Amino acid sequence: DTGVSQDPRHKITKRGQNVTFRCDPISEHNRLYWYRQTLGQGPEFLTYFQNEAQLEKSRLLSDRFSAERPKGSFSTLEIQRTEQGDSAMYLCASSPGQGLGTDTQYFGPGTRLTVL
Amino acid sequence: GENVEQHPSTLSVQEGDSAVIKCTYSDSASNYFPWYKQELGKRPQLIIDIRSNVGEKKDQRIAVTLNKTAKHFSLHITETQPEDSAVYFCAASTRGNNRLAFGKGNQVVVIP
């Protein structure tokens, strides 16, 4: 499968626990994005990387959220001290970042987080 | 920031008829407008996109039109089929900031 992949697909955790999600972008895509989607809503932008540099963060990304892309390939999104309001689908997307279709974003299957 | 709105929220059409979904955006600097299809429990799938230097784009049964003056763009699906039933999201972004601002989605139901 050469598409964007995410792991795990589902995560159930108790309030106050930390969770970490992983995203593997399409090979050679140098841009990687994280979005959050709640039921009945469109995806909301959280943050974006150009290679290993985190270039933009939404105000939705509180201090409890941190994202990394250490080698410019896969990325991780960590949520510390989870709250029930963090329950959502966390989507990752990647785009080529150069050439034709530079800004076309392809989404992964998402990680569904449930905080009890 | 950019604000994208979609209308109508739910659309039911008879199989074989056409479906049209309209979106409006607020930021005149937006220059990229993709449409995504999302089936229940699945990832958003890009179906067509348009850039601000083009007024219309077509791909088989799907077309998108863009009116920059009025700041709206529309998705047209012709000869609808049951497999077209899904939630459709429009989005907008500005070259340089890369974030996609999505609408709330339209539920399209194709009645066999």
Short mmCIF file of C-alpha atoms in Angstrom, two decimals:
data_model
loop_
_atom_site.label_atom_id
_atom_site.label_comp_id
_atom_site.label_asym_id
_atom_site.label_seq_id
_atom_site.Cartn_x
_atom_site.Cartn_y
_atom_site.Cartn_z
CA ASP A 1 0.00 0.00 0.00
CA THR A 2 1.62 3.23 -1.14
CA GLY A 3 -0.91 5.56 0.48
CA VAL A 4 -0.73 7.41 3.78
CA SER A 5 -0.87 5.02 6.73
CA GLN A 6 -1.69 5.65 10.38
CA ASP A 7 -1.28 3.60 13.51
CA PRO A 8 -3.17 2.66 15.58
CA ARG A 9 -6.53 2.81 13.87
CA HIS A 10 -8.38 2.90 17.17
CA LYS A 11 -7.33 3.96 20.64
CA ILE A 12 -9.38 3.88 23.82
CA THR A 13 -7.82 5.52 26.85
CA LYS A 14 -8.78 6.85 30.24
CA ARG A 15 -8.86 10.54 30.99
CA GLY A 16 -5.47 11.79 32.10
CA GLN A 17 -3.44 9.23 30.17
CA ASN A 18 -0.98 10.09 27.41
CA VAL A 19 -1.41 8.76 23.89
CA THR A 20 0.80 8.81 20.80
CA PHE A 21 -0.22 8.32 17.18
CA ARG A 22 1.98 7.65 14.18
CA CYS A 23 1.62 8.71 10.56
CA ASP A 24 3.63 7.44 7.58
CA PRO A 25 3.19 9.74 4.57
CA ILE A 26 3.36 8.81 0.91
CA SER A 27 6.99 8.17 -0.01
CA GLU A 28 8.84 11.35 -1.07
CA HIS A 29 6.05 13.66 0.05
CA ASN A 30 7.84 16.35 2.00
CA ARG A 31 4.75 17.98 3.51
CA LEU A 32 2.77 16.34 6.29
CA TYR A 33 -0.38 17.62 7.97
CA TRP A 34 -2.43 16.70 11.03
CA TYR A 35 -6.17 17.35 11.22
CA ARG A 36 -8.87 16.51 13.76
CA GLN A 37 -12.41 15.52 12.76
CA THR A 38 -15.38 15.24 15.07
CA LEU A 39 -18.72 13.69 14.20
CA GLY A 40 -20.69 15.68 11.64
CA GLN A 41 -17.87 18.15 11.01
CA GLY A 42 -15.17 18.64 8.44
CA PRO A 43 -11.52 18.09 9.32
CA GLU A 44 -9.90 20.94 11.30
CA PHE A 45 -6.26 21.82 10.72
CA LEU A 46 -3.89 21.20 13.63
CA THR A 47 -0.33 21.50 12.33
CA TYR A 48 1.92 21.01 9.32
CA PHE A 49 5.52 20.03 8.56
CA GLN A 50 7.79 20.79 5.65
CA ASN A 51 10.34 17.99 5.90
CA GLU A 52 11.31 17.95 9.60
CA ALA A 53 10.36 21.57 10.30
CA GLN A 54 7.03 22.30 11.97
CA LEU A 55 5.95 25.44 10.12
CA GLU A 56 2.47 26.15 11.38
CA LYS A 57 0.31 25.31 14.37
CA SER A 58 -3.37 26.00 14.86
CA ARG A 59 -4.60 27.59 18.07
CA LEU A 60 -6.54 24.32 18.45
CA LEU A 61 -3.21 22.71 19.31
CA SER A 62 -3.01 23.31 23.05
CA ASP A 63 0.12 22.83 25.14
CA ARG A 64 -0.96 19.23 25.76
CA PHE A 65 -0.44 18.43 22.09
CA SER A 66 2.96 17.96 20.51
CA ALA A 67 3.91 16.77 17.06
CA GLU A 68 7.26 15.73 15.67
CA ARG A 69 8.72 14.62 12.37
CA PRO A 70 12.33 13.97 13.36
CA LYS A 71 13.75 12.64 10.10
CA GLY A 72 11.36 14.23 7.69
CA SER A 73 9.56 10.95 7.07
CA PHE A 74 7.02 9.61 9.60
CA SER A 75 5.40 11.86 12.18
CA THR A 76 4.04 11.37 15.68
CA LEU A 77 1.28 13.26 17.46
CA GLU A 78 1.23 13.02 21.24
CA ILE A 79 -1.57 14.13 23.51
CA GLN A 80 -0.72 14.44 27.17
CA ARG A 81 -3.25 14.29 30.01
CA THR A 82 -6.09 13.41 27.67
CA GLU A 83 -9.53 14.94 28.23
CA GLN A 84 -12.92 13.71 27.05
CA GLY A 85 -13.02 16.63 24.61
CA ASP A 86 -10.01 15.14 22.82
CA SER A 87 -12.18 12.29 21.54
CA ALA A 88 -12.13 12.58 17.77
CA MET A 89 -10.71 11.13 14.58
CA TYR A 90 -7.12 12.29 14.05
CA LEU A 91 -6.28 12.42 10.37
CA CYS A 92 -2.89 12.71 8.76
CA ALA A 93 -2.34 13.92 5.20
CA SER A 94 0.68 14.41 2.97
CA SER A 95 1.41 16.40 -0.17
CA PRO A 96 4.36 16.49 -2.58
CA GLY A 97 5.40 20.01 -1.61
CA GLN A 98 6.97 20.68 -5.00
CA GLY A 99 6.19 20.41 -8.66
CA LEU A 100 2.76 19.82 -10.14
CA GLY A 101 0.14 19.20 -7.51
CA THR A 102 2.36 20.53 -4.78
CA ASP A 103 -0.55 21.37 -2.49
CA THR A 104 -2.74 18.33 -3.22
CA GLN A 105 -3.27 16.57 0.11
CA TYR A 106 -3.88 12.83 0.43
CA PHE A 107 -5.37 11.57 3.67
CA GLY A 108 -4.67 8.53 5.78
CA PRO A 109 -7.41 6.35 7.34
CA GLY A 110 -7.21 8.17 10.66
CA THR A 111 -6.84 7.17 14.29
CA ARG A 112 -10.09 7.21 16.22
CA LEU A 113 -9.45 8.27 19.82
CA THR A 114 -12.00 7.64 22.55
CA VAL A 115 -11.28 9.13 25.98
CA LEU A 116 -13.33 7.58 28.77
CA GLY B 1 -8.92 32.95 8.89
CA GLU B 2 -10.69 31.30 5.99
CA ASN B 3 -14.34 30.34 6.52
CA VAL B 4 -15.92 27.80 4.18
CA GLU B 5 -19.65 27.09 4.13
CA GLN B 6 -21.53 24.36 2.29
CA HIS B 7 -25.15 24.18 1.19
CA PRO B 8 -27.37 22.18 1.39
CA SER B 9 -26.41 19.98 4.33
CA THR B 10 -28.29 16.97 2.96
CA LEU B 11 -29.19 16.24 -0.63
CA SER B 12 -31.30 13.34 -1.90
CA VAL B 13 -31.40 12.59 -5.60
CA GLN B 14 -32.87 9.85 -7.77
CA GLU B 15 -30.37 7.58 -9.43
CA GLY B 16 -29.43 9.01 -12.80
CA ASP B 17 -30.21 12.61 -11.85
CA SER B 18 -27.62 15.32 -11.23
CA ALA B 19 -26.44 16.59 -7.86
CA VAL B 20 -25.01 20.04 -7.21
CA ILE B 21 -23.30 21.16 -4.01
CA LYS B 22 -22.29 24.78 -3.47
CA CYS B 23 -19.58 26.20 -1.23
CA THR B 24 -18.70 29.76 -0.36
CA TYR B 25 -15.41 31.02 1.01
CA SER B 26 -14.42 34.23 2.73
CA ASP B 27 -10.73 34.82 1.99
CA SER B 28 -10.18 36.37 -1.42
CA ALA B 29 -6.55 35.19 -1.26
CA SER B 30 -7.62 31.52 -1.39
CA ASN B 31 -6.46 29.95 -4.62
CA TYR B 32 -6.87 26.17 -4.28
CA PHE B 33 -10.23 24.40 -3.90
CA PRO B 34 -10.39 20.60 -3.52
CA TRP B 35 -13.41 18.38 -3.03
CA TYR B 36 -13.25 15.25 -0.90
CA LYS B 37 -15.63 12.30 -0.68
CA GLN B 38 -15.87 10.48 2.64
CA GLU B 39 -17.76 7.24 3.10
CA LEU B 40 -18.71 6.12 6.59
CA GLY B 41 -15.66 5.08 8.56
CA LYS B 42 -13.25 5.77 5.69
CA ARG B 43 -10.65 8.38 4.87
CA PRO B 44 -11.48 11.57 2.94
CA GLN B 45 -10.75 10.82 -0.71
CA LEU B 46 -9.82 13.58 -3.14
CA ILE B 47 -12.19 13.48 -6.12
CA ILE B 48 -11.42 16.73 -7.93
CA ASP B 49 -9.71 20.04 -7.33
CA ILE B 50 -9.46 23.41 -9.03
CA ARG B 51 -7.05 26.30 -8.86
CA SER B 52 -7.95 29.96 -9.10
CA ASN B 53 -6.55 30.40 -12.59
CA VAL B 54 -9.22 28.05 -13.96
CA GLY B 55 -12.99 28.55 -14.04
CA GLU B 56 -14.10 24.97 -14.61
CA LYS B 57 -12.65 21.48 -14.51
CA LYS B 58 -14.27 18.19 -15.47
CA ASP B 59 -13.39 14.55 -14.84
CA GLN B 60 -15.89 12.06 -16.28
CA ARG B 61 -19.15 12.50 -14.31
CA ILE B 62 -17.70 15.08 -11.93
CA ALA B 63 -17.12 18.77 -12.56
CA VAL B 64 -16.20 21.76 -10.44
CA THR B 65 -16.87 25.41 -11.26
CA LEU B 66 -15.28 28.41 -9.59
CA ASN B 67 -16.57 31.99 -9.41
CA LYS B 68 -13.80 34.08 -7.86
CA THR B 69 -15.79 37.31 -7.95
CA ALA B 70 -18.64 35.83 -5.92
CA LYS B 71 -16.25 33.62 -3.92
CA HIS B 72 -18.11 30.41 -4.46
CA PHE B 73 -17.44 27.07 -6.11
CA SER B 74 -19.68 24.13 -6.88
CA LEU B 75 -19.43 20.38 -7.36
CA HIS B 76 -21.57 18.84 -10.10
CA ILE B 77 -22.17 15.09 -10.27
CA THR B 78 -24.05 13.86 -13.33
CA GLU B 79 -25.78 10.50 -13.87
CA THR B 80 -25.62 9.75 -10.15
CA GLN B 81 -25.17 6.16 -9.02
CA PRO B 82 -25.79 4.53 -5.61
CA GLU B 83 -22.03 4.42 -4.99
CA ASP B 84 -22.00 8.23 -5.12
CA SER B 85 -23.81 8.22 -1.74
CA ALA B 86 -21.37 9.72 0.77
CA VAL B 87 -20.46 12.92 2.59
CA TYR B 88 -18.77 15.47 0.35
CA PHE B 89 -16.46 18.14 1.79
CA CYS B 90 -15.26 21.26 0.05
CA ALA B 91 -12.13 23.03 1.19
CA ALA B 92 -10.02 26.08 0.43
CA SER B 93 -6.43 27.05 0.98
CA THR B 94 -4.02 29.82 0.17
CA ARG B 95 -0.65 29.11 -1.40
CA GLY B 96 1.88 29.81 1.30
CA ASN B 97 -0.09 28.70 4.32
CA ASN B 98 -1.09 25.25 3.08
CA ARG B 99 -3.78 24.67 5.65
CA LEU B 100 -7.06 23.39 4.22
CA ALA B 101 -10.19 25.00 5.68
CA PHE B 102 -13.08 22.58 5.28
CA GLY B 103 -16.81 23.06 5.14
CA LYS B 104 -19.07 20.97 7.37
CA GLY B 105 -19.91 18.54 4.62
CA ASN B 106 -22.93 17.54 2.53
CA GLN B 107 -24.63 14.17 2.90
CA VAL B 108 -25.60 13.01 -0.59
CA VAL B 109 -28.07 10.16 -0.81
CA VAL B 110 -28.69 8.56 -4.20
CA ILE B 111 -32.01 6.75 -4.23
CA PRO B 112 -32.03 3.66 -6.50
#
